Amino acid sequence: MAVETPQDQKVVVKEMSWDPITRIVGSLGIHTEIDFTNSQVMKCYSTSMVFRGFDIFMKGIDPRDAHFITSRICGICGDNHCTCSCLNQNMAYGVKPPKLGDYAYNLAESADFMFDHAIFNDCMANVDFCEQMVKETNPTLLKKAEETASPHGDIHGYKTIADIMRALNPFTGSFYLETLQVARYTREMYCLFGGRHTHPSTIMPGGVSAHITHQTCTDYYVRLMRYIEYVKRTVPMHDDLYDFFLQELPGYDMVGYRDTDLVCWGCFDDPDYVDYSYKNMGEWGRHRYITPGLVFKGELITTDLVEINLAMRILLGSSYFDDWTSEETFVTEDPLGNPVDKRHPWNKVTLPKPQKRDWADKYSWVVSPRMYDQRNDTYVACDTGGGPFARQWVTAKAGLVDIGYLKATGHSLQMVLPKTAGMPEMELEWHVPEKSNAVERDRARTYHQAYSALVGLHCLEKALVEVRAGRTKSWADFKVPDEAVSVGFHEAARGVLSHHMVIRGGKIANYQPYPPTPWNANPRDVYGTPGPYEDAVQNTPIFEENGPENFKGVDIMRAVRSFDPCLPCGVHMYTGAGRVRKVVHRPTGLC
């Protein structure tokens, strides 16, 4: 019996680049090799061509200026940098703010989370799920969406999944437009305690200089309850949308998938426990309203901020920097006497080396932060899960948080949203997902809107106790020491944020800020380990119905945007289809 041998199948592989990415950080480029025959991404490179060097020009300055300067690192996360720098300085100066000052930190930052998650979810990331985008990339899916009723339509008001998609159309969709208004009043909430956003004028070491009165708290409360009512519709609406994609596109849970290797520094300190000292950092860190944690392969390794700090390493490899191992060592031991590695942020020296971009060698200004796993002597490329995914994963698993409105159970987070003007009390529960993927990162973000609002409500109630008792002082005096080693651990909306500082002679000798995007957007390190964006995009399946000639890359974009890189910008795309381009590299980003 003759056996037919199939003819050799022609595999179509094409290089495609998105640089810069739209609706996120303007300096981020994603470069890929896509196997269109098997509908899969083969290779991915994450690159950034912007270098500014805050860690260089901050040397020698008065440390009391650090929070004003570092807030300018970002036009979106500036308040997070300011707060993180103040937490850092509190440790260096040995100052503890009054309770009202600590609550003010929390109220300002929870308002920022409420703002950021709303605007990013529904005016940036979820544009990838809107009617217009799905029509252009998955018309078959849109037809199904028109026929599918929304399970929670009676709550959020959209009868079909297609109605939800239409509501997310940019500049015309009803929910898109509503979220723009939400962004306005959540900014106002922040400014009540921070003075202005994104470069705060009243957040400082030792507390805040804002005049906090009963009226201040009332103004915050009115907007907060309005936001909570908005969230009561937001969460079920997103659940309906994301569940539809997972149900109708089997295998979509592998888009943006990577191992559950997570970092979370925690945030929102409890004034009854925090003293900002390094020696007690492990203890007061565990009392944060978001629990710090280090996760390797789905296992919560530690919730101790001291252990987390000592595990940090900054590696090179594909970055435009020279190594600093022959440079001065600033810190050999932490304040508890533990040895500090040469590649720890306290000891990093920034030595820029501009050069041509080469995918086989150097191709990004982002370094490669890693967490050291001493159990097997490896350097793990952990990610933030876009912020909310890691924060909720760690907090739920640790089971330490219980503030009435919020409770961590060991496998989930239980939330109770109180009665509002137009809606009754609502209970929500976020369960730790089986996978770290694009959809679950986005889902975590919408639940984190509720989480952030409830932290804000808890802290507001506590702040009102202080105000009613006449304890309205929100700042404590301090002196700058001649010598100090300190760290501020905080969270920006999109993930971990740390500032490491060394003071000598009353001036900054070394200052190393590490925001979330470098943790996610970093390139291959010296060991060849890809960064989280690269890892999440490589091998991701392609569900878009377009072929290579009019391919938009929506699945790739959903994977990248699920990590919430920051800063809206424009996009340029080229496919290398024969057009000759002259590329001029401007390493400083000054065009």
Coordinates of N, CA, C and O in Angstrom, one line a residue, residues 14 28 78 106 117 125 142 156 162 209 225 237 269 286 308 312-313 351 356 370 408 422 430 442 487 503 532 566:
K14 N 8.1 36.5 9.2 CA 8.3 37.9 8.8 C 8.7 38.7 10.1 O 8.2 38.5 11.2
L28 N 9.3 53.1 23.9 CA 9.3 51.6 23.9 C 9.1 51.1 22.5 O 8.2 51.5 21.8
G78 N 5.1 60.7 38.5 CA 5.9 61.6 39.3 C 5.5 61.6 40.7 O 6.4 61.7 41.6
N106 N -1.0 57.9 52.1 CA -1.9 56.8 51.6 C -3.1 57.4 50.8 O -3.5 56.8 49.8
H117 N -5.5 53.5 37.1 CA -6.1 52.2 36.6 C -7.3 52.5 35.8 O -7.5 51.8 34.8
A125 N -5.5 50.6 27.3 CA -5.4 49.2 27.1 C -6.7 48.6 26.5 O -6.6 47.8 25.6
L142 N -16.4 39.6 16.5 CA -17.4 40.7 16.7 C -18.8 40.2 16.4 O -19.7 40.6 17.1
H156 N -24.2 46.7 34.8 CA -23.4 47.8 34.1 C -24.2 48.4 33.0 O -23.8 49.5 32.5
A162 N -20.9 43.0 22.5 CA -20.6 44.1 21.4 C -21.0 45.5 22.0 O -20.3 46.4 21.6
S209 N 2.7 69.0 54.0 CA 2.5 70.3 54.4 C 1.1 70.8 54.1 O 0.7 72.0 54.4
M225 N -16.9 58.3 47.0 CA -18.1 57.5 46.9 C -18.6 57.5 45.5 O -19.2 56.5 45.0
M237 N -18.4 44.7 34.2 CA -18.3 44.9 32.8 C -17.0 44.3 32.2 O -17.0 43.6 31.2
D269 N 1.4 52.2 54.1 CA 1.9 51.8 55.5 C 0.8 52.1 56.5 O 0.0 53.0 56.5
R286 N 5.3 44.1 56.6 CA 4.2 43.1 56.6 C 2.9 43.6 57.0 O 1.8 43.0 56.8
I308 N 13.9 40.8 50.6 CA 13.6 41.3 49.2 C 14.7 42.2 48.8 O 15.2 42.1 47.7
M312 N 18.0 41.8 45.4 CA 18.0 42.6 44.2 C 19.4 42.7 43.5 O 20.4 42.8 44.2
R313 N 19.4 42.5 42.2 CA 20.6 42.6 41.4 C 20.3 43.4 40.2 O 19.2 43.3 39.6
L351 N 27.4 54.0 34.0 CA 28.4 54.3 33.1 C 27.9 54.1 31.6 O 28.0 53.0 31.0
K356 N 25.6 51.6 18.4 CA 24.6 51.2 17.4 C 23.8 50.1 18.0 O 24.2 49.2 18.7
R370 N 17.1 41.9 38.2 CA 16.8 40.5 38.5 C 16.7 40.3 40.0 O 17.3 41.1 40.8
A408 N -7.7 39.4 52.9 CA -6.9 38.4 52.2 C -7.1 37.0 52.8 O -7.0 36.9 54.0
G422 N -26.6 55.6 44.2 CA -27.5 55.0 43.3 C -27.4 53.5 43.3 O -28.2 52.8 42.5
W430 N -11.8 38.6 44.3 CA -10.8 38.3 43.2 C -10.0 37.0 43.7 O -9.4 37.0 44.7
D442 N -5.0 42.3 33.0 CA -6.0 43.4 32.8 C -7.1 43.2 33.8 O -7.7 44.2 34.3
V487 N 16.7 53.2 51.9 CA 15.9 52.8 50.8 C 14.4 53.1 51.0 O 13.9 53.1 52.1
I503 N 24.2 58.6 51.5 CA 24.6 60.0 51.9 C 26.0 60.0 52.5 O 26.3 59.2 53.4
P532 N 10.8 40.4 30.8 CA 9.4 40.0 30.8 C 8.6 40.3 29.6 O 7.8 39.4 29.1
C566 N 4.1 53.1 30.8 CA 3.5 54.4 31.1 C 3.4 55.4 29.9 O 3.4 55.6 29.5

